[in-house]
XYZ file of C-alpha atoms in Angstrom:
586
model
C 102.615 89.434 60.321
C 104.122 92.844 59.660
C 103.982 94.816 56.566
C 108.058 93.462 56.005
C 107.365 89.957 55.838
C 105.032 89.784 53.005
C 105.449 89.072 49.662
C 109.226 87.536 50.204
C 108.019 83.958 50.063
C 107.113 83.657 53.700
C 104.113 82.481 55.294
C 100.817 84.464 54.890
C 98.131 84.892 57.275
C 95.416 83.709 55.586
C 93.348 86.470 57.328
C 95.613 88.894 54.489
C 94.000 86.707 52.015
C 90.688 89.039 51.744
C 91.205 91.312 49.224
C 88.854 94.942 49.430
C 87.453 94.815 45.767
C 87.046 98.825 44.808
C 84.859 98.081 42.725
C 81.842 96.580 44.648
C 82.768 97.577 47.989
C 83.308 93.924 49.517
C 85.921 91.458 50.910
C 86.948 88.961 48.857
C 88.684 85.666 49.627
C 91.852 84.856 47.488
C 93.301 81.523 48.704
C 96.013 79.737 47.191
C 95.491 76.413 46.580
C 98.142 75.607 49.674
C 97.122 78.442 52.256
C 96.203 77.127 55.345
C 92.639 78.273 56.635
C 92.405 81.169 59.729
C 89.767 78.975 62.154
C 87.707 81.606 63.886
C 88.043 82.062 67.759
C 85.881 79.837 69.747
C 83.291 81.421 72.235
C 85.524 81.474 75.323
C 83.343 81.363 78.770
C 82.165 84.288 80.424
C 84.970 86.138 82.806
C 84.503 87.805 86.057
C 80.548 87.761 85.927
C 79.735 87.201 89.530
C 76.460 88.394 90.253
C 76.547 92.132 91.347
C 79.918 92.498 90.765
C 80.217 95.771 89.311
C 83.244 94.651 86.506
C 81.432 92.243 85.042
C 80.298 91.811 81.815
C 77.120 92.607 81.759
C 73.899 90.639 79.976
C 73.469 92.345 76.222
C 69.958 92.655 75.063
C 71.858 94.118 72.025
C 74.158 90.399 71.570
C 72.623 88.564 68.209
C 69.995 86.022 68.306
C 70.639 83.198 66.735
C 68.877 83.074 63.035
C 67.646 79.887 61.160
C 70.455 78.314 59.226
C 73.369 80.080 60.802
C 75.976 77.988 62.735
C 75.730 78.239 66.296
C 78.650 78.024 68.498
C 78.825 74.507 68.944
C 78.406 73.878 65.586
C 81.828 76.651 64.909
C 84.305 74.347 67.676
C 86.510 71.861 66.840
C 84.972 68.316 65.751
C 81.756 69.316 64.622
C 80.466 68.900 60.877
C 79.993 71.983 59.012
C 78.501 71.925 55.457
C 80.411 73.207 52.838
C 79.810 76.125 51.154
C 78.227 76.188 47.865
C 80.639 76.601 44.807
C 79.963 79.279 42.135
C 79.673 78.325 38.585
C 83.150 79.093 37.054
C 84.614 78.949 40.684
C 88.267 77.049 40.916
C 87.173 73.799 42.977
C 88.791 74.253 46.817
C 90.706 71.801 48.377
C 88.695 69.633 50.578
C 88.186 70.720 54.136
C 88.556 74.334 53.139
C 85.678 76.540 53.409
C 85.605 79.954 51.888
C 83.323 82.866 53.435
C 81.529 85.215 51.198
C 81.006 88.836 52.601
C 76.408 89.088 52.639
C 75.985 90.737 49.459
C 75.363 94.220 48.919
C 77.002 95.209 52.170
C 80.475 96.758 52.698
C 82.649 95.092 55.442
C 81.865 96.539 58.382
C 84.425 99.090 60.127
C 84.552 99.845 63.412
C 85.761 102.956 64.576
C 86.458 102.577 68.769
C 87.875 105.296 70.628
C 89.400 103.855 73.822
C 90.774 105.864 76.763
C 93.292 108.158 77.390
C 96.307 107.208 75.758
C 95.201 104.485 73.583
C 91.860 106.066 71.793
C 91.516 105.390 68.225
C 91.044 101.616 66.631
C 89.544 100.248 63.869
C 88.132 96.848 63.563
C 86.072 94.736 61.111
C 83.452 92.571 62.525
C 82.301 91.341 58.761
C 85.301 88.466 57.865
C 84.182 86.526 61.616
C 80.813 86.312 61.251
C 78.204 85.471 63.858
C 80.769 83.092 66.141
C 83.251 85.959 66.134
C 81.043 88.456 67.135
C 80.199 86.063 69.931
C 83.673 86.019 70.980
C 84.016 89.541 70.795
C 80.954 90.029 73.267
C 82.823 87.944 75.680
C 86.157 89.566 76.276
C 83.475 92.865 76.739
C 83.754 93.835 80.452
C 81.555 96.442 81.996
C 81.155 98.553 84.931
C 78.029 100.424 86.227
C 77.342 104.046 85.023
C 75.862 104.730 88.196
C 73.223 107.226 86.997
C 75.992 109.333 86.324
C 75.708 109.452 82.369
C 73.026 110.678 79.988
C 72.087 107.011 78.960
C 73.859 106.679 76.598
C 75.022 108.072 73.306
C 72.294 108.892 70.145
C 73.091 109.022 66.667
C 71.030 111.981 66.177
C 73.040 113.909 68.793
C 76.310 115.455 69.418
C 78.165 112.787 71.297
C 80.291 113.165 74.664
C 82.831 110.204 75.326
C 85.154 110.185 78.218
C 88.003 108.211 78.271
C 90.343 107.455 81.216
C 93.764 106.053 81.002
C 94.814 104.824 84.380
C 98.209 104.133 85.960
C 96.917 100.598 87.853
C 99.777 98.085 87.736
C 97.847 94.866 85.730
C 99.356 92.418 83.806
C 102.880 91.135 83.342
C 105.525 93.355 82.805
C 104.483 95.669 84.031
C 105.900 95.805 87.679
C 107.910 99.090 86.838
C 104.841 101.264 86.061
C 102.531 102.971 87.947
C 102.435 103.406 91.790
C 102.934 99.913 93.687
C 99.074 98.873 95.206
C 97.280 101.536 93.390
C 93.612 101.213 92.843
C 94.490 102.953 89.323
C 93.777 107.301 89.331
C 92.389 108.679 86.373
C 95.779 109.198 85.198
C 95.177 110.505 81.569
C 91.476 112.060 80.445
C 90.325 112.864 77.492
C 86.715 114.586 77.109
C 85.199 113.544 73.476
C 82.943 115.631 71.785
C 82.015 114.648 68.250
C 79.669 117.382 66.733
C 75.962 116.480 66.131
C 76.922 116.487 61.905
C 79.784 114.237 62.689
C 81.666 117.146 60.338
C 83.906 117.850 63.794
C 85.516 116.831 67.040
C 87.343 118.136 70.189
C 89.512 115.833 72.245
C 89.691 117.887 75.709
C 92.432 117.404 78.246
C 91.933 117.352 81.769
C 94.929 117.505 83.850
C 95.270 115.137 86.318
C 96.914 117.971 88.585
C 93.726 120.143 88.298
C 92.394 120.968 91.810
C 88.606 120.139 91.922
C 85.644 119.507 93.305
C 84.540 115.865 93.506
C 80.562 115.037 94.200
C 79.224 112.370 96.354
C 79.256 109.638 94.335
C 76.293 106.724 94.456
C 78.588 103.743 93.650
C 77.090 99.941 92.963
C 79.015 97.487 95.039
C 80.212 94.082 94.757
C 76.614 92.881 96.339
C 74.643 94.661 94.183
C 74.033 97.414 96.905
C 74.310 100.788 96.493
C 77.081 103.208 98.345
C 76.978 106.807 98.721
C 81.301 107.700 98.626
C 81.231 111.245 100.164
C 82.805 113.879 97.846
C 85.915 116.548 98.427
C 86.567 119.911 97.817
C 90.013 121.201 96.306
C 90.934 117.595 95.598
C 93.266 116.453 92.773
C 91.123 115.505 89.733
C 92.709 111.782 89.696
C 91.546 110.915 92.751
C 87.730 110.961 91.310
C 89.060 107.479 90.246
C 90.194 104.474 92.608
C 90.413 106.834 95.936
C 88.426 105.953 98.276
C 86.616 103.217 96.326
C 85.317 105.469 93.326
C 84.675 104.404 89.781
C 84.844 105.489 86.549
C 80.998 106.785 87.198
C 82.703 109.119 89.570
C 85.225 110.578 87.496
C 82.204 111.343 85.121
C 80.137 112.791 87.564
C 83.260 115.155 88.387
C 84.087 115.994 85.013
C 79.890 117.420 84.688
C 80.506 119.297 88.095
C 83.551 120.590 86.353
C 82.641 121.882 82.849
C 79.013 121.406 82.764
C 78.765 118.525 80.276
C 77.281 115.342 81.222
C 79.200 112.449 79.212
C 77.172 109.853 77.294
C 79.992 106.805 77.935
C 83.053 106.223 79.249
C 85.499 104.095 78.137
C 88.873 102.863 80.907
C 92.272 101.406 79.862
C 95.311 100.870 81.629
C 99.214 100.148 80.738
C 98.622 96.972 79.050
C 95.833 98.958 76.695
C 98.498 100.950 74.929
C 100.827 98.289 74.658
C 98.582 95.581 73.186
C 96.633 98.050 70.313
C 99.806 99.634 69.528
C 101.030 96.452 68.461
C 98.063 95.286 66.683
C 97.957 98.069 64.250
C 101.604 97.770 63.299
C 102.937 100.635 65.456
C 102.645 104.404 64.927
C 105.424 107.004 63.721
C 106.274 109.679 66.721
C 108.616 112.641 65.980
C 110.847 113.897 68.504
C 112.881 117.137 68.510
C 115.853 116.069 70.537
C 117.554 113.554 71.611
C 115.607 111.817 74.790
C 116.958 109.309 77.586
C 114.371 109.354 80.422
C 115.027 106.531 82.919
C 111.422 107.026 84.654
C 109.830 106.274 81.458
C 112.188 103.800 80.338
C 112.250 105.700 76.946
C 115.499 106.129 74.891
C 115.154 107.281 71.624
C 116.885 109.547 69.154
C 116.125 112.677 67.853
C 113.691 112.311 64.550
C 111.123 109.918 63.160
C 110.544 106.671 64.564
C 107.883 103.535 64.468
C 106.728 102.793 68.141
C 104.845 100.095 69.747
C 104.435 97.858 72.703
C 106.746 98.865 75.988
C 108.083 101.890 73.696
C 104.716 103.102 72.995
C 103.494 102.761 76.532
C 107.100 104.360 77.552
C 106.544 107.460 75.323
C 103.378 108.789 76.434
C 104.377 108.372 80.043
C 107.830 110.308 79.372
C 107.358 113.939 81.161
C 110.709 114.500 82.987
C 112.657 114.602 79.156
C 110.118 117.137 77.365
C 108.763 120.823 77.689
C 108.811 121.964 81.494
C 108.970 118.368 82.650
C 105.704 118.390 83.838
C 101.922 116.558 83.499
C 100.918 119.617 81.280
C 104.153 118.405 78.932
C 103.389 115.198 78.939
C 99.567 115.775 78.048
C 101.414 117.779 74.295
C 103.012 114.888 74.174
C 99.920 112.607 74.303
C 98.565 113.907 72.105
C 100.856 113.992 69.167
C 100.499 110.255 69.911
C 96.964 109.959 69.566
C 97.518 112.188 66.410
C 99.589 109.635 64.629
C 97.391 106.994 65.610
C 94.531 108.547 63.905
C 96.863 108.910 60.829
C 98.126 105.209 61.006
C 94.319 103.540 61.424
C 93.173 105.820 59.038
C 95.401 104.861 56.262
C 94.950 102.144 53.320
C 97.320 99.975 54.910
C 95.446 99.383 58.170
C 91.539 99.778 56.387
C 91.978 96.838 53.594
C 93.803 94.391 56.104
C 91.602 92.321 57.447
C 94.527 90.406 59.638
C 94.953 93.890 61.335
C 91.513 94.411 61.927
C 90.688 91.251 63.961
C 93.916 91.774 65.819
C 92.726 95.146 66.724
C 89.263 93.856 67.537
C 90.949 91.077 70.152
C 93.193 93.888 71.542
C 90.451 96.221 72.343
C 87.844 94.263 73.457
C 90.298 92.846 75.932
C 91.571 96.174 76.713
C 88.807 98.020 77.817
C 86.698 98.244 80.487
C 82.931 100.127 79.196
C 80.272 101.654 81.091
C 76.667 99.188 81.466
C 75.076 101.494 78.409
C 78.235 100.373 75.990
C 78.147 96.918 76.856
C 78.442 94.454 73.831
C 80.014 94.599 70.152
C 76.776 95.689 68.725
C 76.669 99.059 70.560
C 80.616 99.895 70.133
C 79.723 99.032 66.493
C 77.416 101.637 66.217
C 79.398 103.914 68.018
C 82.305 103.179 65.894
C 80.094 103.931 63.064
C 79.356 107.498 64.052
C 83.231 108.200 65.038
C 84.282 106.805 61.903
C 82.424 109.483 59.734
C 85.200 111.817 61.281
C 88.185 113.366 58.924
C 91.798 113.794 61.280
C 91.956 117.433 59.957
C 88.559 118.502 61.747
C 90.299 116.743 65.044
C 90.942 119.164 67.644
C 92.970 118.530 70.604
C 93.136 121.262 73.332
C 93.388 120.732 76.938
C 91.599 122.720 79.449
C 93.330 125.881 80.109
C 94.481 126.043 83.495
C 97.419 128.503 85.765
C 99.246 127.435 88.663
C 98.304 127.437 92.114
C 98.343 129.940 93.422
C 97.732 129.287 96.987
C 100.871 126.702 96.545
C 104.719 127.711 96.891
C 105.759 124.776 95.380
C 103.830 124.685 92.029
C 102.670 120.808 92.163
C 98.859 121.938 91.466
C 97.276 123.790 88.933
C 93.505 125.604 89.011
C 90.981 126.879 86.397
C 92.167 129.717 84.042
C 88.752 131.754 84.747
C 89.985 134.109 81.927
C 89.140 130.976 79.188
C 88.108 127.785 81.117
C 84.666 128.902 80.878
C 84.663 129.740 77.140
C 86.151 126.497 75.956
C 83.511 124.861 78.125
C 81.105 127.022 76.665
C 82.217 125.933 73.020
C 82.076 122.356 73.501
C 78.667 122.527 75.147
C 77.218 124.855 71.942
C 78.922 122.161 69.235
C 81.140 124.926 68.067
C 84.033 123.321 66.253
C 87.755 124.478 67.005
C 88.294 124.172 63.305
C 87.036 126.000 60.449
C 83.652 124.443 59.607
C 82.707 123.347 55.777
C 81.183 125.859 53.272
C 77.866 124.035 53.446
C 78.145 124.550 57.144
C 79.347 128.338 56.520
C 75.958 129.017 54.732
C 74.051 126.990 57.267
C 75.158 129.299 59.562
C 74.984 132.241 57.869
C 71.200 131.511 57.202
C 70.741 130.881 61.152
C 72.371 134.821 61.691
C 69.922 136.008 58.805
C 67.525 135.741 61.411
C 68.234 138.705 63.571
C 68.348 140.770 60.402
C 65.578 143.545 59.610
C 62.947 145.132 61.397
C 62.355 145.287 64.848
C 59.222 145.635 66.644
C 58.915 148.643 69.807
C 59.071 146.456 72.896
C 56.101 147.333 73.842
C 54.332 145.817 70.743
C 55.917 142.453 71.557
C 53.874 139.566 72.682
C 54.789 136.949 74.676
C 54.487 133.919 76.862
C 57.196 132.848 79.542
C 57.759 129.336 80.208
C 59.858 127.550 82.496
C 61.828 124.557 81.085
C 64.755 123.904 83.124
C 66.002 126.945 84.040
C 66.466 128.060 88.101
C 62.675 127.541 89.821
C 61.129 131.179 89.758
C 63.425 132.037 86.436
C 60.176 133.080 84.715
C 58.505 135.290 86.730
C 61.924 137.486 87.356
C 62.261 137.441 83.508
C 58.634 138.579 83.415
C 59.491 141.311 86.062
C 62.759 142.361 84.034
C 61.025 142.602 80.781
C 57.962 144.620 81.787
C 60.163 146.737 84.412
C 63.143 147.207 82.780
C 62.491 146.455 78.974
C 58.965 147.754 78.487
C 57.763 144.414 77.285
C 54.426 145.332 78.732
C 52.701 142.281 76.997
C 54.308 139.555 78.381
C 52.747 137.071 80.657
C 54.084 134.212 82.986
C 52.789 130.799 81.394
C 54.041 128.451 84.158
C 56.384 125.320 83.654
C 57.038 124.095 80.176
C 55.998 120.368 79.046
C 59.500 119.036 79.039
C 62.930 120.537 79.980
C 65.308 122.169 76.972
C 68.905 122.206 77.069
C 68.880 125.573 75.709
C 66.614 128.722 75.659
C 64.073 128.922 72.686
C 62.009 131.511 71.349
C 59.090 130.587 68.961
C 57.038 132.654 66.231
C 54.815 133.289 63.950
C 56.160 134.348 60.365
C 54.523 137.318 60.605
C 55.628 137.756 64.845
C 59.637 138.062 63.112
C 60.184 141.920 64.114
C 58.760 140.878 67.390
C 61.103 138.006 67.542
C 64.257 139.745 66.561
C 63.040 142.899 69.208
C 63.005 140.575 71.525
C 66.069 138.604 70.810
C 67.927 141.698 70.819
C 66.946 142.277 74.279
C 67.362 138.906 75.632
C 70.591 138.613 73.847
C 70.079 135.527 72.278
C 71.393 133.668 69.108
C 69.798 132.927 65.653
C 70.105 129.391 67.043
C 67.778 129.812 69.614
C 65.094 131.486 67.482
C 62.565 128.875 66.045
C 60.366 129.865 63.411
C 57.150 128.335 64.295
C 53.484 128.691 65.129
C 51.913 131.639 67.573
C 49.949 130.831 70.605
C 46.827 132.472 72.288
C 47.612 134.755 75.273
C 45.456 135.188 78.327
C 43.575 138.180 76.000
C 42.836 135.682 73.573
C 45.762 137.766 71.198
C 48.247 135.792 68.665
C 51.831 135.705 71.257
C 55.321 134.060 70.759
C 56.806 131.712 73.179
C 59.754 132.062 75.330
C 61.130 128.692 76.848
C 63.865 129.009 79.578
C 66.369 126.416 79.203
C 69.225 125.005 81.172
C 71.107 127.037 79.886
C 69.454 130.359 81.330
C 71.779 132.256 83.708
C 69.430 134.943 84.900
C 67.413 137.826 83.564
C 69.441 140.370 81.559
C 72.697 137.722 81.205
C 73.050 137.391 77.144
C 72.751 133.624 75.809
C 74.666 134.244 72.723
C 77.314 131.473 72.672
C 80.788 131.719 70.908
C 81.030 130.945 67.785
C 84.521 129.773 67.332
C 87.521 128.822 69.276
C 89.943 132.193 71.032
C 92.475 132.399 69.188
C 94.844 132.437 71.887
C 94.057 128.706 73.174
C 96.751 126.438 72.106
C 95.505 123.369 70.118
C 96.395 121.071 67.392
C 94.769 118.990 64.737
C 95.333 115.140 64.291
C 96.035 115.469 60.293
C 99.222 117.745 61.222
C 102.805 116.082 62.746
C 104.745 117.760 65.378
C 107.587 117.101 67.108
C 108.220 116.999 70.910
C 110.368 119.157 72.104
């Protein structure tokens, strides 16, 4: 029931009934003595789970066990006894056949921020008012498809976090025979890279043009039959064909989106047309703001110029409008994507949509259904926890950029558009050093500040610096040209190749003594490296037996004499937006 409809003597969904009390933190339920009771959704059998079928669900290790004294799901469907809940002393006496369910005490209802693909991201759902059976039912509408190797294993909660999300333009589902192109295997129509900083303080939603001429990998893709099938890559393809063409999967598009900016994704997450239609509806709608008047037959969207409450086909037909807005093009229609997203953010981060429960569980039916998740994302429990993280987000540290990009050159008629050398490689560069596009906190201000404090005061004479080279996942034989440059070029006389680190580093490290620090910073200087990178530490022994620092190579090494200082904010002359701020197409 929308917002409208209550309190004018209607019908209430019961599920409106539990009341957020501020002052403990938990649900309550506040029945009348004549409102009917919400049953929870039964278990519904498992869909599409054929063995090796690659879309389905898989098996979660991470689903609930059933504990001692809880109902199991036979016990929760129709016909079956339940007993009663116990009455509090004081407690008005309920009706017979009603049964009231008390939040577990001490414990906030759960909310569950999920960020779903390309045009639909942003949900939240409570898990808490269900209980075990619901969650059950949740797992179930959960379909999967294999990450083929192709992500990091999955996101960590003590680690930045890298989500892509696909919107596709595959025709499923009724009504929608007027979308998409007729037979497609679905393109990775609309992309969205996700990176939520390590603090959770920040996040950058990145665009990816489905226009942008790339280079797709061969792609190791599980089949029906459990086998395994190399799909040969392409050069100067269109990005959306790393999806659907040729049989590739979602695992594809990720592998394609590392070869392209250098990030490896932890998850993805896939939704087509019936996605935004069906979550746009179960929060309520979202406002959108347009500029001018629009009539765009394509789309099928005909609105007004000004403010307006959108969901459904009108949501699905707005962020697929291109010909009525900006240059009429993809790039256009990614703005206007955006502002979508934005005012999604707003709307499920609002009172209105975080203390009503009815909302929530409608949301947690629409996405679940929605989505399609890679093998490491697999069941409620894990999209709860990754909710968790994404939820500690505020919309005004919400960045949404896309990747900056110039026409094709090589093309006469501009249908294609290529890398912007000039700043692709620095907004890469940014996302892969957790550098927000915002401006960061105070607390984070100083924490920075003491990290640059580092490369302040006295430097050693290179040749008084010690120090061991190591190997940890930079280029084989990255060490021993380092060694050459240093003692060559740099006069770092007493330096010494130590061989292959212990375990590979995403990024170059140098550690020290407290008394090696005008050693470190001489050497830092040289090496051109970041207060980041420099760890203050212990000393090691040296082939002479003398106190030396070490100097780890990581992944991020480029070659002897290239500086590893990353950026430390966004140029000012890439065009992005926040989610806290509206804006109107144009």
């Amino acid at each position: 029931m929308d917002a409208q409809g209550r309190g004018r003597g209607e019908n209430i969904d019961p599920a409106d009934q539990w009341v957020l009390n501020p002052n403990t933190g938990e649900y309550e339920l506040r029945l009348s003595p004549s409102a009917p009771q919400s049953p929870i959704p039964a278990p519904r059998g498992p869909r599409n789970t054929g063995a090796g079928n690659p879309r389905a669900r898989s098996a979660s290790p991470d689903q609930a066990p059933e504990r001692p004294g809880r109902a199991s799901p036979e016990r929760g469907t129709p016909g079956r006894d339940v007993p009663p809940q116990r009455r509090r002393r004081g407690a008005p006496e309920e009706p017979p056949g009603r049964r009231g369910r008390k939040p577990a005490k001490g414990k906030k209802a759960k909310k569950v921020l999920l960020w779903t693909s390309g045009t639909v991201a942003f949900l939240v759902l409570a898990t808490g008012v269900g209980g075990y059976l619901y969650l059950e039912h949740l797992n179930d509408n959960i379909t999967s498809v294999s990450d083929d190797g192709a992500s990091t294993g999955g996101f960590k909660k003590d680690q930045a976090i890298n989500i892509l999300l696909i919107g596709t333009d595959k025709r499923t589902g009724a009504g929608n025979e007027g979308y998409g192109d007729k037979g497609s295997e679905g393109h990775a129509d609309t992309t969205i890279l996700l990176h939520v900083s390590k603090d959770r303080s920040n996040a950058t939603a990145l665009s990816i043009p489905r226009d942008l001429i790339v280079d797709i990998p061969d792609c190791p893709t599980q089949q029906e039959d459990g086998s395994e099938k190399v799909i040969p890559g392409s050069t100067g393809a269109r990005f959306n064909t790393s999806l659907g063409q040729s049989g590739r999967t979602p695992s594809c598009t990720m592998r394609t989106v590392t070869e392209l900016t250098g990030i490896k994704p932890d998850n993805f997450m896939v939704a087509d047309f019936n996605a935004v239609k069906t979550l746009t509806s179960a929060v309520g709608g979202v406002e959108v703001c347009l500029g001018k008047d629009i009539n765009d037959p394509d789309s099928h969207l005909n609105l007004p110029k000004g403010t307006h409450r959108i969901e459904g086909e009108q949501a699905l037909a707005f962020v697929r409008t291109r010909h009525s807005v900006g240059l009429g093009g993809d790039l256009s229609r990614i703005e206007l994507q955006q502002q979508f997203l934005s005012s999604l953010m707003r709307e499920l981060k609002s009172n209105d949509t975080l203390t009503s429960p009815s909302k929530m569980i409608k949301l947690a039916e629409a996405a679940t259904e929605a989505l399609t998740v890679d093998s490491q994302l697999n069941s409620i429990n894990k999209l709860k926890d990754l909710g968790m993280e994404l939820g500690k987000l505020n919309v005004k540290n919400l960045t949404f950029t896309t990747i900056p990009v110039v026409d094709n050159p090589a093309e006469k008629i501009k249908a294609t558009v290529v890398l912007d050398e000039s700043k692709a490689p620095e907004v890469f560069d940014l996302i892969r050093n957790d550098v927000s596009f915002t401006e960061v906190k105070q607390q984070q201000k100083k924490e920075k500040a003491a990290v640059a404090a580092r490369l302040k005061g006295e430097k050693a004479p290179a040749s008084e610096v010690r120090v061991r080279v190591l190997n940890g996942g930079a280029p084989a034989g990255s060490a021993q040209s380092t060694l050459s440059w240093l003692q060559v070029d740099q006069g770092v006389s007493k330096s010494e190749n130590a061989g292959n680190a212990p375990a590979e580093l995403a990024k170059t490290t140098l550690e020290y003594a407290p008394d090696q620090a005008d050693q470190a910073r001489r050497l830092a200087e040289i090496l051109g490296l970041s207060g980041s990178a420099m760890k203050p530490g212990e000393s090691v022994t040296n082939s002479q037996g003398l106190p030396a620092m070490t100097l780890t190579l990581g992944k991020d090494f480029k070659g002897a004499g290239v500086s590893l200082t990353p950026p430390d904010k966004a140029p000012d002359d890439i065009k992005k937006s926040t989610a806290d701020k509206v804006v109107c197409a144009e």
